[in-house]
PDB file of C-alpha atoms in Angstrom:
ATOM      1  CA  TRP A   1      16.182 -14.140   1.367  1.00  0.00           C
ATOM      2  CA  PRO A   2      12.845 -13.866  -0.388  1.00  0.00           C
ATOM      3  CA  PRO A   3      13.044 -14.348  -4.159  1.00  0.00           C
ATOM      4  CA  LEU A   4      12.161 -10.839  -5.341  1.00  0.00           C
ATOM      5  CA  GLN A   5      14.962  -9.239  -3.308  1.00  0.00           C
ATOM      6  CA  VAL A   6      17.471 -11.628  -4.836  1.00  0.00           C
ATOM      7  CA  MET A   7      16.146 -11.014  -8.361  1.00  0.00           C
ATOM      8  CA  LEU A   8      16.304  -7.223  -8.018  1.00  0.00           C
ATOM      9  CA  LEU A   9      19.805  -7.300  -6.567  1.00  0.00           C
ATOM     10  CA  THR A  10      20.944  -9.734  -9.271  1.00  0.00           C
ATOM     11  CA  ILE A  11      19.634  -7.454 -12.014  1.00  0.00           C
ATOM     12  CA  SER A  12      21.368  -4.496 -10.397  1.00  0.00           C
ATOM     13  CA  PHE A  13      24.644  -6.429 -10.131  1.00  0.00           C
ATOM     14  CA  LEU A  14      24.413  -7.607 -13.736  1.00  0.00           C
ATOM     15  CA  ILE A  15      23.946  -4.052 -14.991  1.00  0.00           C
ATOM     16  CA  PHE A  16      26.363  -2.186 -12.712  1.00  0.00           C
ATOM     17  CA  GLY A  17      28.664  -4.918 -11.394  1.00  0.00           C
ATOM     18  CA  LEU A  18      29.599  -5.687  -7.796  1.00  0.00           C
ATOM     19  CA  ASN A  19      30.341  -2.160  -6.651  1.00  0.00           C
ATOM     20  CA  LYS A  20      28.752   0.558  -4.514  1.00  0.00           C
ATOM     21  CA  ILE A  21      26.403   1.696  -7.258  1.00  0.00           C
ATOM     22  CA  GLY A  22      25.110  -1.836  -7.770  1.00  0.00           C
ATOM     23  CA  PHE A  23      24.476  -2.194  -4.036  1.00  0.00           C
ATOM     24  CA  ILE A  24      22.807   1.164  -3.477  1.00  0.00           C
ATOM     25  CA  LEU A  25      20.770   1.582  -6.666  1.00  0.00           C
ATOM     26  CA  THR A  26      18.054  -0.977  -5.862  1.00  0.00           C
ATOM     27  CA  PRO A  27      17.176   0.405  -2.393  1.00  0.00           C
ATOM     28  CA  LEU A  28      17.337   3.952  -3.747  1.00  0.00           C
ATOM     29  CA  ILE A  29      14.916   3.237  -6.592  1.00  0.00           C
ATOM     30  CA  LEU A  30      12.531   1.400  -4.258  1.00  0.00           C
ATOM     31  CA  SER A  31      12.693   4.321  -1.837  1.00  0.00           C
ATOM     32  CA  LEU A  32      11.811   6.784  -4.602  1.00  0.00           C
ATOM     33  CA  PHE A  33       8.866   4.601  -5.640  1.00  0.00           C
ATOM     34  CA  ALA A  34       7.733   4.456  -1.992  1.00  0.00           C
ATOM     35  CA  LEU A  35       7.788   8.249  -1.799  1.00  0.00           C
ATOM     36  CA  TYR A  36       5.912   8.504  -5.095  1.00  0.00           C
ATOM     37  CA  TYR A  37       3.124   6.201  -3.900  1.00  0.00           C
ATOM     38  CA  LEU A  38       3.033   7.943  -0.527  1.00  0.00           C
ATOM     39  CA  TYR A  39       2.436  11.221  -2.373  1.00  0.00           C
ATOM     40  CA  LYS A  40      -0.314   9.652  -4.489  1.00  0.00           C
ATOM     41  CA  LEU A  41      -1.957   8.081  -1.435  1.00  0.00           C
ATOM     42  CA  ALA A  42      -1.911  11.308   0.556  1.00  0.00           C
ATOM     43  CA  LEU A  43      -3.191  13.198  -2.471  1.00  0.00           C
ATOM     44  CA  LEU A  44      -6.015  10.687  -2.864  1.00  0.00           C
ATOM     45  CA  ILE A  45      -7.067  11.036   0.766  1.00  0.00           C
ATOM     46  CA  TYR A  46      -6.120  14.657   1.559  1.00  0.00           C
ATOM     47  CA  ASP A  47      -4.869  17.593  -0.516  1.00  0.00           C
ATOM     48  CA  LYS A  48      -1.663  18.529  -2.339  1.00  0.00           C
ATOM     49  CA  LYS A  49      -0.164  20.455   0.574  1.00  0.00           C
ATOM     50  CA  THR A  50      -0.619  17.525   2.953  1.00  0.00           C
ATOM     51  CA  ALA A  51       0.780  15.110   0.369  1.00  0.00           C
ATOM     52  CA  LEU A  52       3.931  17.189  -0.089  1.00  0.00           C
ATOM     53  CA  PHE A  53       4.347  17.511   3.672  1.00  0.00           C
ATOM     54  CA  ALA A  54       4.000  13.744   4.117  1.00  0.00           C
ATOM     55  CA  VAL A  55       6.637  13.050   1.456  1.00  0.00           C
ATOM     56  CA  LEU A  56       9.049  15.662   2.825  1.00  0.00           C
ATOM     57  CA  LEU A  57       8.621  14.406   6.375  1.00  0.00           C
ATOM     58  CA  THR A  58       9.192  10.796   5.310  1.00  0.00           C
ATOM     59  CA  ALA A  59      12.107  11.543   2.988  1.00  0.00           C
ATOM     60  CA  THR A  60      13.966  13.509   5.637  1.00  0.00           C
ATOM     61  CA  SER A  61      13.397  11.038   8.457  1.00  0.00           C
ATOM     62  CA  THR A  62      16.611   9.465   9.636  1.00  0.00           C
ATOM     63  CA  PHE A  63      15.537   5.844   9.248  1.00  0.00           C
ATOM     64  CA  PHE A  64      14.101   6.252   5.744  1.00  0.00           C
ATOM     65  CA  PHE A  65      17.117   8.231   4.585  1.00  0.00           C
ATOM     66  CA  TYR A  66      19.504   5.642   6.039  1.00  0.00           C
ATOM     67  CA  GLU A  67      17.621   2.715   4.487  1.00  0.00           C
ATOM     68  CA  ALA A  68      17.607   4.422   1.086  1.00  0.00           C
ATOM     69  CA  ALA A  69      21.395   4.722   1.123  1.00  0.00           C
ATOM     70  CA  THR A  70      22.259   1.218   2.353  1.00  0.00           C
ATOM     71  CA  PRO A  71      21.727  -2.171   0.736  1.00  0.00           C
ATOM     72  CA  MET A  72      19.345  -3.359   3.467  1.00  0.00           C
ATOM     73  CA  LEU A  73      16.245  -3.312   1.223  1.00  0.00           C
ATOM     74  CA  GLU A  74      13.748  -2.386   3.951  1.00  0.00           C
ATOM     75  CA  ASN A  75      12.246   0.466   1.937  1.00  0.00           C
ATOM     76  CA  GLY A  76      11.089  -2.069  -0.642  1.00  0.00           C
ATOM     77  CA  LEU A  77       8.664  -3.366   1.955  1.00  0.00           C
ATOM     78  CA  ALA A  78       7.475   0.210   2.475  1.00  0.00           C
ATOM     79  CA  PHE A  79       7.028   0.611  -1.285  1.00  0.00           C
ATOM     80  CA  PHE A  80       4.907  -2.515  -1.732  1.00  0.00           C
ATOM     81  CA  THR A  81       2.885  -1.776   1.413  1.00  0.00           C
ATOM     82  CA  ILE A  82       2.113   1.806   0.401  1.00  0.00           C
ATOM     83  CA  ALA A  83       1.341   0.766  -3.190  1.00  0.00           C
ATOM     84  CA  SER A  84      -1.037  -1.926  -1.952  1.00  0.00           C
ATOM     85  CA  ILE A  85      -2.807   0.501   0.377  1.00  0.00           C
ATOM     86  CA  TYR A  86      -2.975   3.153  -2.368  1.00  0.00           C
ATOM     87  CA  TYR A  87      -4.636   0.843  -4.872  1.00  0.00           C
ATOM     88  CA  PHE A  88      -6.973  -0.476  -2.192  1.00  0.00           C
ATOM     89  CA  VAL A  89      -8.110   3.010  -1.194  1.00  0.00           C
ATOM     90  CA  ARG A  90      -8.510   3.887  -4.866  1.00  0.00           C
ATOM     91  CA  TYR A  91     -10.595   0.726  -5.320  1.00  0.00           C
ATOM     92  CA  LEU A  92     -12.793   1.772  -2.405  1.00  0.00           C
ATOM     93  CA  LYS A  93     -13.311   5.216  -3.925  1.00  0.00           C
ATOM     94  CA  THR A  94     -13.822   4.238  -7.584  1.00  0.00           C
ATOM     95  CA  ASN A  95     -14.951   0.602  -7.290  1.00  0.00           C
ATOM     96  CA  LYS A  96     -12.946  -0.270 -10.415  1.00  0.00           C
ATOM     97  CA  GLU A  97     -11.957  -3.888 -10.766  1.00  0.00           C
ATOM     98  CA  LEU A  98      -8.493  -3.007 -12.087  1.00  0.00           C
ATOM     99  CA  ASP A  99      -7.596  -1.268  -8.822  1.00  0.00           C
ATOM    100  CA  PHE A 100      -8.520  -4.386  -6.869  1.00  0.00           C
ATOM    101  CA  TYR A 101      -6.250  -6.483  -9.087  1.00  0.00           C
ATOM    102  CA  LEU A 102      -3.439  -3.945  -8.692  1.00  0.00           C
ATOM    103  CA  THR A 103      -3.914  -4.187  -4.917  1.00  0.00           C
ATOM    104  CA  ALA A 104      -3.524  -7.943  -5.141  1.00  0.00           C
ATOM    105  CA  ALA A 105      -0.486  -7.621  -7.436  1.00  0.00           C
ATOM    106  CA  ALA A 106       1.266  -5.154  -5.122  1.00  0.00           C
ATOM    107  CA  PHE A 107       0.473  -7.387  -2.164  1.00  0.00           C
ATOM    108  CA  ALA A 108       1.762 -10.509  -3.946  1.00  0.00           C
ATOM    109  CA  LEU A 109       4.964  -8.786  -5.050  1.00  0.00           C
ATOM    110  CA  GLY A 110       5.402  -7.487  -1.516  1.00  0.00           C
ATOM    111  CA  PHE A 111       4.974 -11.020  -0.212  1.00  0.00           C
ATOM    112  CA  MET A 112       7.661 -12.192  -2.626  1.00  0.00           C
ATOM    113  CA  TYR A 113       9.832  -9.293  -1.496  1.00  0.00           C
ATOM    114  CA  LYS A 114       9.435  -9.672   2.261  1.00  0.00           C
ATOM    115  CA  ILE A 115       7.019 -11.899   4.123  1.00  0.00           C
ATOM    116  CA  GLN A 116       6.137  -9.274   6.771  1.00  0.00           C
ATOM    117  CA  ILE A 117       3.630  -7.697   4.376  1.00  0.00           C
ATOM    118  CA  ILE A 118       1.300 -10.524   5.400  1.00  0.00           C
ATOM    119  CA  LEU A 119       0.438  -8.340   8.406  1.00  0.00           C
ATOM    120  CA  LEU A 120      -1.424  -6.055   5.978  1.00  0.00           C
ATOM    121  CA  LEU A 121      -3.910  -8.783   5.036  1.00  0.00           C
ATOM    122  CA  PRO A 122      -6.222  -8.368   8.068  1.00  0.00           C
ATOM    123  CA  LEU A 123      -6.542  -4.658   7.292  1.00  0.00           C
ATOM    124  CA  HIS A 124      -7.714  -5.389   3.744  1.00  0.00           C
ATOM    125  CA  ARG A 125     -10.165  -8.031   4.972  1.00  0.00           C
ATOM    126  CA  TYR A 126     -11.539  -5.706   7.652  1.00  0.00           C
ATOM    127  CA  MET A 127     -12.054  -2.853   5.173  1.00  0.00           C
ATOM    128  CA  ILE A 128     -13.908  -5.149   2.752  1.00  0.00           C
ATOM    129  CA  TYR A 129     -16.091  -6.329   5.651  1.00  0.00           C
ATOM    130  CA  LEU A 130     -16.882  -2.722   6.603  1.00  0.00           C
ATOM    131  CA  ILE A 131     -17.808  -1.863   3.023  1.00  0.00           C
ATOM    132  CA  HIS A 132     -20.250  -4.747   2.798  1.00  0.00           C
ATOM    133  CA  LEU A 133     -21.645  -3.896   6.222  1.00  0.00           C
ATOM    134  CA  MET A 134     -22.196  -0.271   5.212  1.00  0.00           C
ATOM    135  CA  ALA A 135     -23.843  -1.386   1.982  1.00  0.00           C
ATOM    136  CA  CYS A 136     -26.292  -3.582   3.923  1.00  0.00           C
ATOM    137  CA  LEU A 137     -26.931  -1.053   6.691  1.00  0.00           C
ATOM    138  CA  PRO A 138     -29.610   1.071   4.932  1.00  0.00           C
ATOM    139  CA  THR A 139     -31.619  -2.043   4.077  1.00  0.00           C
ATOM    140  CA  ALA A 140     -31.394  -3.340   7.626  1.00  0.00           C
ATOM    141  CA  VAL A 141     -32.383   0.017   9.142  1.00  0.00           C
ATOM    142  CA  SER A 142     -35.322   0.460   6.777  1.00  0.00           C
ATOM    143  CA  THR A 143     -36.502  -3.081   7.552  1.00  0.00           C
ATOM    144  CA  LEU A 144     -36.349  -2.388  11.287  1.00  0.00           C
ATOM    145  CA  ILE A 145     -38.274   0.875  10.852  1.00  0.00           C
ATOM    146  CA  ILE A 146     -40.959  -0.807   8.763  1.00  0.00           C
ATOM    147  CA  ARG A 147     -41.391  -3.625  11.306  1.00  0.00           C
ATOM    148  CA  TRP A 148     -41.515  -1.130  14.162  1.00  0.00           C
ATOM    149  CA  TRP A 149     -44.112   0.913  12.260  1.00  0.00           C
ATOM    150  CA  GLU A 150     -46.243  -2.178  11.646  1.00  0.00           C
ATOM    151  CA  GLN A 151     -46.310  -2.939  15.368  1.00  0.00           C
ATOM    152  CA  ILE A 152     -47.672   0.492  16.265  1.00  0.00           C
TER     153      ILE A 152
END
């Protein structure tokens, strides 16, 4: 098991003991955080109505509901993935350095939680590449127009 899963379960067991509450509390809390960040992400990209619909649709889906009520800890991966994407989109919109660091922190914690979050890395790299490409595009187009104009 990855270290963060073991740490969270250990903390839950120390507080509540080895019983049903200790087993279910960690996935439940991570599921609630996943829904919270899903709402914030949808609100950042769309509007409030769409954000509420996205959260309601996700919360009532069979798989998400089942994972929130069992000690399988899969919704923790959803939480760290959605949090990483949320902070990355917020970084793209505001260009604040803190949001980039929060993206990296959510990604690193997700990696410590479950290694499958590594599949998110190409998406982040591709988005950064597109941003730099779009930033350079006006200069490249204006240079081409000027050179074309000089040849006429």
